Coordinates of C-alpha atoms and ligand atoms in Angstrom, one line a residue:
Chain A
X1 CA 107.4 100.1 113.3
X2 CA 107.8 101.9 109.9
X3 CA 105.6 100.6 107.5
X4 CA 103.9 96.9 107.2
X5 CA 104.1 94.9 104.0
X6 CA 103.9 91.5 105.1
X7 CA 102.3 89.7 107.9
X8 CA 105.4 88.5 108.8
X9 CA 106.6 91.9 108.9
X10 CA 104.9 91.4 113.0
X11 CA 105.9 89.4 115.4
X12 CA 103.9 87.6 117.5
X13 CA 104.3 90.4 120.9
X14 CA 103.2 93.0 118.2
X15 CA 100.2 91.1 116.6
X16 CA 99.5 90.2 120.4
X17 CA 99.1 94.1 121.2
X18 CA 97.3 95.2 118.5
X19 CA 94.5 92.8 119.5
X20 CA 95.0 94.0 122.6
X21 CA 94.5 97.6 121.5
X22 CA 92.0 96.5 118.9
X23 CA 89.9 94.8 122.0
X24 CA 90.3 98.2 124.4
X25 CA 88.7 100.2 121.3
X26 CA 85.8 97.9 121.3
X27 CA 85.4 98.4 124.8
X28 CA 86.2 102.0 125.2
X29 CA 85.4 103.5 121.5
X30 CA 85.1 107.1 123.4
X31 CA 88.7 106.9 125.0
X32 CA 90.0 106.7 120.8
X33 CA 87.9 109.2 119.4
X34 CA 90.6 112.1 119.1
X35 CA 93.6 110.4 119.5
X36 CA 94.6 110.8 115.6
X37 CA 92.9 114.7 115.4
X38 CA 95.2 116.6 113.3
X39 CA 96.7 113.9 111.5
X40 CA 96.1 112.2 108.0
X41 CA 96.3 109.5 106.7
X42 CA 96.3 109.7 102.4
X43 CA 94.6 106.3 100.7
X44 CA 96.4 105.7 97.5
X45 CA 94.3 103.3 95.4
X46 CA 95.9 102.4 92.4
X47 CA 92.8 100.1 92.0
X48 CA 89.9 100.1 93.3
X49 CA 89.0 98.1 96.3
X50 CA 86.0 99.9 97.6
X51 CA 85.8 97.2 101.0
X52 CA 88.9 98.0 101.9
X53 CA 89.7 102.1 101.3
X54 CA 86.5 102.6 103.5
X55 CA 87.8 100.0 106.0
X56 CA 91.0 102.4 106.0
X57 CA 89.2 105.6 105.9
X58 CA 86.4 104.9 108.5
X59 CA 89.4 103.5 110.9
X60 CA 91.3 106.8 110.5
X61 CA 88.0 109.3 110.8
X62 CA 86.7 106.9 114.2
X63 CA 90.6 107.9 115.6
X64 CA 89.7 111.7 115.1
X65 CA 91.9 111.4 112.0
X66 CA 91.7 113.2 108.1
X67 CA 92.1 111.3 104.7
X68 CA 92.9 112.2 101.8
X69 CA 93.8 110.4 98.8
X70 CA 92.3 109.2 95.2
X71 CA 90.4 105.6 94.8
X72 CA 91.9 104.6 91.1
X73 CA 94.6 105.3 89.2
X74 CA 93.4 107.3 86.8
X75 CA 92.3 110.2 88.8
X76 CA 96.1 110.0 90.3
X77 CA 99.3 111.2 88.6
X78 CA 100.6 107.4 88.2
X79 CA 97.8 107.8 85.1
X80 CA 100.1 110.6 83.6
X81 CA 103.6 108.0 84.2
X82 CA 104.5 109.0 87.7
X83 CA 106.0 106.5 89.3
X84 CA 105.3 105.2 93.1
X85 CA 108.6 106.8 94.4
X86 CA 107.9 110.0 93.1
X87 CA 104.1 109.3 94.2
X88 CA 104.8 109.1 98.1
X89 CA 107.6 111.4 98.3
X90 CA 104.8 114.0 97.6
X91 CA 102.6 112.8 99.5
X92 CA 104.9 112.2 101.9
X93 CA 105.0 116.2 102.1
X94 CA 101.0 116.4 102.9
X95 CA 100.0 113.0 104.8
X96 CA 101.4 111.0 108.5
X97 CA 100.6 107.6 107.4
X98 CA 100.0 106.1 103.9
X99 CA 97.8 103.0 103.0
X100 CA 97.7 102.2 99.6
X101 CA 96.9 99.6 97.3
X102 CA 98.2 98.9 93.9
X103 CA 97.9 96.0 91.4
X104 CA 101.3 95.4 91.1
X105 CA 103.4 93.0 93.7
X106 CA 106.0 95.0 95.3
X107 CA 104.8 98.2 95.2
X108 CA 104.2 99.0 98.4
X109 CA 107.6 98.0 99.8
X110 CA 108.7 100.4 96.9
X111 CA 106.9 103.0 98.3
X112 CA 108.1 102.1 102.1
X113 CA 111.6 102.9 100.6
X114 CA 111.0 106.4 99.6
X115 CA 107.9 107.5 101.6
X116 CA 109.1 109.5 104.8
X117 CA 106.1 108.6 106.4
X118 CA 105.0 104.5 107.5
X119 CA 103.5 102.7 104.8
X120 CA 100.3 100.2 105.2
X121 CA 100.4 97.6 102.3
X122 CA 96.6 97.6 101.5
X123 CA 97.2 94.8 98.7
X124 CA 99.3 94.4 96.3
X125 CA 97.6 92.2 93.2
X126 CA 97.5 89.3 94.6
X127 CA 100.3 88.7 96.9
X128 CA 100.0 90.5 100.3
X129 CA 97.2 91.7 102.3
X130 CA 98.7 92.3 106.1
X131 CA 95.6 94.1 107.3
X132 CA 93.2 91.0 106.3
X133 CA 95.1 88.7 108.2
X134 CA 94.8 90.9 111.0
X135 CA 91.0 91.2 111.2
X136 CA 90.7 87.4 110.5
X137 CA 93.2 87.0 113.3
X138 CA 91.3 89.3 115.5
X139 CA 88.1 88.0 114.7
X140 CA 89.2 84.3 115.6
X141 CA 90.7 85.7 119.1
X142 CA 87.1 87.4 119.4
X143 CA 85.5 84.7 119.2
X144 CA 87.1 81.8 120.6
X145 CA 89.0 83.3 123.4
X146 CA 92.1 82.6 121.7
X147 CA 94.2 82.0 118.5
X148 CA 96.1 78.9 119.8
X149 CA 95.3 75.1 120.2
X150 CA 92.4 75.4 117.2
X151 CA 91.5 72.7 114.9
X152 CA 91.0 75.2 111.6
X153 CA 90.0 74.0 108.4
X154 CA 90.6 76.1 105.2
X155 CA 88.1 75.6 102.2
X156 CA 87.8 76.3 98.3
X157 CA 90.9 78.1 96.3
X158 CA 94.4 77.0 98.3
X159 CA 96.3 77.2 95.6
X160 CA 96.1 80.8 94.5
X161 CA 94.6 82.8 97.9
X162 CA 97.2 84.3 99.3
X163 CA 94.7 85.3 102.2
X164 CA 94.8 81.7 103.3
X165 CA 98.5 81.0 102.9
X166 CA 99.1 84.4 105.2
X167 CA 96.6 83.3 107.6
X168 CA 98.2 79.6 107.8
X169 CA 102.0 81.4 108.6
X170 CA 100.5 83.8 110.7
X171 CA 98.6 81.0 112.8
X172 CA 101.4 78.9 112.6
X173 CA 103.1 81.0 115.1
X174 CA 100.9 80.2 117.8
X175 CA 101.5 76.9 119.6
X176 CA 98.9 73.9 119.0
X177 CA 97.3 75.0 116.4
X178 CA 96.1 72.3 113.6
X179 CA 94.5 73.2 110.1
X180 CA 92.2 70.7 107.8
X181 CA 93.0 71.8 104.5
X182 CA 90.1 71.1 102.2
X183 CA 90.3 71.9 98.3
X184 CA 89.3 70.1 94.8
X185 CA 92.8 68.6 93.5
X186 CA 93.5 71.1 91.3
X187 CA 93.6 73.8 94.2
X188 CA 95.7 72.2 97.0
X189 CA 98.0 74.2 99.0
X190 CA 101.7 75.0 97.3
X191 CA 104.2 73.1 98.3
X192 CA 106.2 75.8 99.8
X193 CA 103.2 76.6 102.0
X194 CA 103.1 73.0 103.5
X195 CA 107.3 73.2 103.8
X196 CA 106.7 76.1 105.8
X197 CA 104.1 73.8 108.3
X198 CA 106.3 71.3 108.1
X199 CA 109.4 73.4 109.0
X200 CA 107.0 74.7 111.9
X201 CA 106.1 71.3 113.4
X202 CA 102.4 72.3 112.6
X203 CA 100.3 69.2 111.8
X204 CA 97.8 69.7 109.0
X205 CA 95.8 67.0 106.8
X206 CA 94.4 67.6 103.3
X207 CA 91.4 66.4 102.0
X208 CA 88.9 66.8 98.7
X209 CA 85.8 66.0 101.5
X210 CA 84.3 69.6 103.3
X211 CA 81.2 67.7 104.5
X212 CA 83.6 65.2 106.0
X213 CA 86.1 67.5 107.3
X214 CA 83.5 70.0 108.7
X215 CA 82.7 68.1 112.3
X216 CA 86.4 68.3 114.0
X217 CA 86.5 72.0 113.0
X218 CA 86.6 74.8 115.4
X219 CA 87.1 77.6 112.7
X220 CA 86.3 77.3 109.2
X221 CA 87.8 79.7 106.8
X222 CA 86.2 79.8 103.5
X223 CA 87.4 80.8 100.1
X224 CA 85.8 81.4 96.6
X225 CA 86.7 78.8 93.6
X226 CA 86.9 80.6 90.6
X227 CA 85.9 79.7 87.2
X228 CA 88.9 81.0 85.3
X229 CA 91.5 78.5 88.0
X230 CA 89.9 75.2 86.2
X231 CA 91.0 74.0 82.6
X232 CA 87.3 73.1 81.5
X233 CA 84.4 74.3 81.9
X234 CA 83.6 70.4 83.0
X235 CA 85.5 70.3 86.1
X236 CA 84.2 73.8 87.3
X237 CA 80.7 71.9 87.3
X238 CA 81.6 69.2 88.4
X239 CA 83.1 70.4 91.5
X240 CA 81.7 74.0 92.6
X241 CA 79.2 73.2 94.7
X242 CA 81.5 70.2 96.9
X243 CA 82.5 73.6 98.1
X244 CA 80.1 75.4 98.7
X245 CA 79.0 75.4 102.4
X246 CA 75.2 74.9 102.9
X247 CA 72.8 74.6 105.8
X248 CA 72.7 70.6 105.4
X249 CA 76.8 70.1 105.3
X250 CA 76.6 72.2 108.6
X251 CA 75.0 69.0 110.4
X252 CA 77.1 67.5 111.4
X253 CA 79.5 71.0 112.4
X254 CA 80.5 71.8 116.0
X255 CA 77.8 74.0 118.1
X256 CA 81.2 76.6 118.4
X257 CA 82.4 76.6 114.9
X258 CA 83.0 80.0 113.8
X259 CA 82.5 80.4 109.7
X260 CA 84.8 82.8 108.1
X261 CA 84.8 84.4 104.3
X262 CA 87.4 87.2 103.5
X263 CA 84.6 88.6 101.1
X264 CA 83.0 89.6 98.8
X265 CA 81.3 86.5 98.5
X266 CA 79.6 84.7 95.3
X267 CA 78.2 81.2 96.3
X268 CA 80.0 79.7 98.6
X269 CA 78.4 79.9 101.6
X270 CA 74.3 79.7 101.0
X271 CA 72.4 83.0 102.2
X272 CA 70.4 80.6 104.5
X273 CA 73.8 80.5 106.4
X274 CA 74.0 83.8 107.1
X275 CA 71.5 83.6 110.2
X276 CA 73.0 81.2 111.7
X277 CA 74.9 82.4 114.9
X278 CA 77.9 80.5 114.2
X279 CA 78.2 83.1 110.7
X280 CA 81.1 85.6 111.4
X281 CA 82.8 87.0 108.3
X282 CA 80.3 90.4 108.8
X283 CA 81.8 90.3 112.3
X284 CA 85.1 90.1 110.6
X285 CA 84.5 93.2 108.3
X286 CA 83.7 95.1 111.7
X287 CA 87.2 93.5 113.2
X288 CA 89.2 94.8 110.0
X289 CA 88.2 98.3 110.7
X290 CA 89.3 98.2 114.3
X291 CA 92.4 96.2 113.6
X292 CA 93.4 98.9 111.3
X293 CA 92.6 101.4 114.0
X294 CA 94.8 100.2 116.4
X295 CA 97.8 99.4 113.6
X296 CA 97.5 103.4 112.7
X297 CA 97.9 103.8 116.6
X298 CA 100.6 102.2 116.8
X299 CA 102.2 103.2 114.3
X300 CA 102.2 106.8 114.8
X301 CA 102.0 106.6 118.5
X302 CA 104.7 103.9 118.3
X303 CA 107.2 106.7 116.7
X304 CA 107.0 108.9 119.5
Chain B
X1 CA 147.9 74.3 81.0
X2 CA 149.5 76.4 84.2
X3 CA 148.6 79.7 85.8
X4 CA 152.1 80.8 85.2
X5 CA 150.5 83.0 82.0
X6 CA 149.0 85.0 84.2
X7 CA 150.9 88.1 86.5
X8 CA 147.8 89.8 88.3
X9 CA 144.2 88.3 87.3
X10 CA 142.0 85.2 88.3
X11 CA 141.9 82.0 87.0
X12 CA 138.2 80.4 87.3
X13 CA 138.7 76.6 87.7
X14 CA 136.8 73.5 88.1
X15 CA 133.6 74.4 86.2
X16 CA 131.3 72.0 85.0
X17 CA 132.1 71.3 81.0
X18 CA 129.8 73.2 79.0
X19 CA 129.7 76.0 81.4
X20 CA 132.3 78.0 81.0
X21 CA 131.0 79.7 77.9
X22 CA 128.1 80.6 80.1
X23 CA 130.0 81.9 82.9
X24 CA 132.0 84.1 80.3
X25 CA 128.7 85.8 78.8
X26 CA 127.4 86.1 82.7
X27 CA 130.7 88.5 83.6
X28 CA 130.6 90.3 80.4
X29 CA 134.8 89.0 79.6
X30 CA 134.0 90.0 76.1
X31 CA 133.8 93.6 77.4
X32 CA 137.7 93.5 78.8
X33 CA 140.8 94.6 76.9
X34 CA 143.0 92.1 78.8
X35 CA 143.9 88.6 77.7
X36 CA 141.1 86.4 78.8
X37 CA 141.2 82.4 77.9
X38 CA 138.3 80.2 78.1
X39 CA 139.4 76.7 78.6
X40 CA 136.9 73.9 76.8
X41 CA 137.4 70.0 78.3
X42 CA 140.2 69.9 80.0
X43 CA 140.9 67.2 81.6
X44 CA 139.9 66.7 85.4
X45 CA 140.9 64.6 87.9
X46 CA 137.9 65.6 89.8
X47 CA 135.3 65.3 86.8
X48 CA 136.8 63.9 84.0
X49 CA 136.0 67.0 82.3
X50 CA 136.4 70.6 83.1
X51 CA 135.8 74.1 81.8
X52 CA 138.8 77.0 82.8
X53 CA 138.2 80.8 82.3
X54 CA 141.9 83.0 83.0
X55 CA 141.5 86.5 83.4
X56 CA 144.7 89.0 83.2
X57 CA 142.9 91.3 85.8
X58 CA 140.8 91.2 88.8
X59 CA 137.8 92.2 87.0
X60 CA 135.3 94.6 89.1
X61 CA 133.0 92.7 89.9
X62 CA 131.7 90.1 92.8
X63 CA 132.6 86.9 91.6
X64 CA 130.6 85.3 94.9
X65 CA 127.6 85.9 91.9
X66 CA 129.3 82.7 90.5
X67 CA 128.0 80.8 93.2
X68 CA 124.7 80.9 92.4
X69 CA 125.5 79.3 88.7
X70 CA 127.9 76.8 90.2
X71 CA 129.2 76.4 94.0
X72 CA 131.9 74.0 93.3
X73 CA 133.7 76.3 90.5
X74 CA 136.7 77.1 92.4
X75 CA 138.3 80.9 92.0
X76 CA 142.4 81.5 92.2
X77 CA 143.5 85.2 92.5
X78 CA 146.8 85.8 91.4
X79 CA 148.9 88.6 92.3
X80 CA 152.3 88.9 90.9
X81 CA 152.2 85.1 88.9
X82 CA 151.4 83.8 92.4
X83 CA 148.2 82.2 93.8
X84 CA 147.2 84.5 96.9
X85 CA 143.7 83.3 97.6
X86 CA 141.5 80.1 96.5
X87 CA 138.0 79.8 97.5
X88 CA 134.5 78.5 96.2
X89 CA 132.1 81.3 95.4
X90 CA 129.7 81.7 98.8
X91 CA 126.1 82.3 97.8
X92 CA 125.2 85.5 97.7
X93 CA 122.7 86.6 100.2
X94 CA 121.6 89.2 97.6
X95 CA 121.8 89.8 94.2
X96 CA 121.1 93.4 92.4
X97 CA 120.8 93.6 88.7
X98 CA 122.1 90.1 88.0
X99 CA 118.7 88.5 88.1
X100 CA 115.6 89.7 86.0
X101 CA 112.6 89.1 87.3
X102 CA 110.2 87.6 85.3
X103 CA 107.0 88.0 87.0
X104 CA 104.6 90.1 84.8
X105 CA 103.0 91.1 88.2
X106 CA 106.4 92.2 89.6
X107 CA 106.5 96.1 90.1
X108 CA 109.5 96.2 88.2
X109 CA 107.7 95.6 85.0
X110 CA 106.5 98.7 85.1
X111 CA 108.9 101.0 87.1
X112 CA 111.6 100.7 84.8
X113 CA 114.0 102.4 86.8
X114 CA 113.7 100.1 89.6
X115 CA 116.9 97.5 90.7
X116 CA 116.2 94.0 90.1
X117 CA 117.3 92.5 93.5
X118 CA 116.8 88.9 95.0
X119 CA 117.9 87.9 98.1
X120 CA 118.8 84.0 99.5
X121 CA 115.8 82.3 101.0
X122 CA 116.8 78.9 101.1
X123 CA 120.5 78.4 100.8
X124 CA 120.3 74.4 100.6
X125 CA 117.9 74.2 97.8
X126 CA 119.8 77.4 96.0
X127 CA 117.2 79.4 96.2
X128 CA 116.5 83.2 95.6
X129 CA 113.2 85.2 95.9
X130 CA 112.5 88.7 94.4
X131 CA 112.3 91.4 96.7
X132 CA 109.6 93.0 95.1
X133 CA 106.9 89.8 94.2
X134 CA 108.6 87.1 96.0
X135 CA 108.8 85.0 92.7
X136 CA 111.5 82.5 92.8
X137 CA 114.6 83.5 90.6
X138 CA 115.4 82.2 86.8
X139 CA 117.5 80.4 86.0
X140 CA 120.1 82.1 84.0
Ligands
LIG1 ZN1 109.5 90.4 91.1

């Protein structure tokens, strides 16, 4: 494979054996320890996204692996006009893998067209984020044994996170899968996202109702509902906390249900939650790293 | 009005009234030193009312671009006063520098250098997708 942008940059054989890998590396964290020694991977943050450079960076070190690399723009040369191509060509010269994240959409396939060297899309502003839907994959596999034949609802901001439309395509893929898709009005799913169900043959429902949805769920992805998505003030207040997932709306849940959160998280999901056994997005943190351990793997191993 | 004016050229026929003007401005004809005649309501069979753009050259460029502002325009090539090819403009599967991308999120606002390309994503619904940000095309 030479770089990843998008999620659907992977089939589902290769997504299949990364988990794979990802799981042996759980199991056998000694057997991975040097298998990257000598190589380096350069984190370009053209923004910063603290969660998700030392997701990169401790993934690389645990293989045995270097980094090198700058955490914002302006202690790069894109702060002096440099432009991405230029960017990776040079670091190209110094580095075996790139991961890099830049506010701008596109960028990374950019730099996958003049980098030398495979290039990991670590975000790009809002649009794709490969490596998330990974560990959320990952973590769902983890945990229920599988990532087919789930009833999984989707809650809070469905109209703008792009975490949740890759995570729908992505679980589309995999046969019997249902999703309860759970959202004020003003944040439903795009069209074009429920085309691509449709086009799939995956059944979905929608619903304004989490408390409602919540007891046919076997994974429950949450999302944050920002302020600045909602025209007034008014409706913000009105609705914030019909998403926000407390102790008492887990009632009537499944004793299985696995709650996930791409973090960081505001409100959302109450504290109190956090105890509770059926909690995973820390798990899914944890998942990312090794996820991105075993994409690195493969991706340098693969070129051999 | 015939083809007969024309010895080596195209003649761009069948457009949508009101178009053609469009179509002109979209191949740059302005630019060309040749005779070029753009054709306002003529009468169609077809439509009632038609645009016609004739060209005295093949002009460099891929006129399957067309298809994205109209499939049913119909394109003549004529070589030597006769008619050697007729077809309607196939989408393009991809598009470089015709399109701008609009998206202030798009790379390209801020690599200047950088081609604006979009590629087909859903040929029923005419639609095209930046590379780059995925944004759906303008319309021109
Ligand atoms: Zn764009």
């Amino acid at each position: 494979m030479k770089s990843l942008i998008s999620i659907m940059d992977l089939d589902e054989r290769d997504i299949n054996a990364l988990m794979d890998t990802a799981d042996d590396i759980v199991a056998r964290p000694g057997a991975y320890a040097h298998k990257m020694a000598g190589k380096k991977l350069a984190s370009l943050f053209f923004e910063p996204s603290t969660r998700t450079r030392l997701s990169f960076e401790a993934a690389m070190y645990e293989l045995g692996g270097n980094v090198i690399g700058f955490s914002e723009a302006q202690s790069s040369s894109a702060a002096k006009g440099e432009s991405v191509a230029d960017t990776v060509k040079t670091v190209s010269c110094y580095a075996d893998i790139i991961a890099m994240r830049h506010p701008k959409e596109g960028a990374p396939l950019v730099a996958s067209q003049s980098a030398t060297v495979p290039v990991i899309n670590a975000g790009d502003g809002g649009h794709n984020h490969p490596t998330q839907t990974l560990a959320d994959l990952f973590t769902i596999r983890r945990e229920k044994g599988r990532v087919s034949g789930l009833t999984v609802g989707v809650c809070g901001d469905l109209k703008f996170g792009r975490t949740v439309h890759s995570l729908l395509e992505a679980l589309s893929r995999y046969e019997g899968n249902r999703f309860v898709m759970v959202s004020p009005e003003e944040l439903k799913v795009p069209s074009y996202v429920k085309q691509h169900l449709k086009n799939n043959h995956v059944p979905y429902t929608q619903t304004t109702d989490l408390s409602q949805a919540l007891p046919e769920l076997d994974v429950l992805y949450m999302t944050r509902v920002q302020k600045e998505r909602f025209f007034n003030e008014a409706d913000y207040i009105r609705l914030k906390d019909s998403y926000v997932l407390t102790p008492q709306k887990l009632e009537g849940a499944k004793g299985d249900l696995i709650i996930m959160h791409p973090l960081p998280r505001v409100n959302e999901i109450s504290v109190a939650i956090d105890q509770d056994p059926r909690a995973c997005y820390f798990k899914q943190v944890l998942n990312g790293k090794y996820m991105r351990m075993a994409l690195i793997l493969m991706m340098l191993e693969g070129e051999k | 009005m015939n083809i007969d004016a024309i010895r080596n050229g195209i003649v761009i026929d069948h457009i949508k009234a009101g178009d053609g003007m469009r179509i002109y401005n979209f191949l740059n004809l302005g630019a060309l030193d040749c005779s070029v005649a753009l054709i306002k309501n003529a009468s169609s069979t077809k439509a009632g009312k038609k645009d016609i753009i004739k060209v005295d050259r093949v002009p460099d460029i891929d006129l399957n671009a067309l298809g994205f502002i109209d499939p049913n325009i119909t394109i003549n090539i004529i070589r030597d006063s006769v008619r050697v090819e007729k077809y309607h403009p196939e989408l393009p599967m991809k598009m470089t520098n015709i399109l701008i991308c609009k998206n202030p999120r798009c790379i390209t606002t801020t690599e200047q250098e950088l081609p604006h390309v979009f590629v087909l994503t859903d040929r029923e619904k005419h639609e095209y997708r930046c590379v780059y940000c995925e944004s759906r095309a303008p319309a021109l």
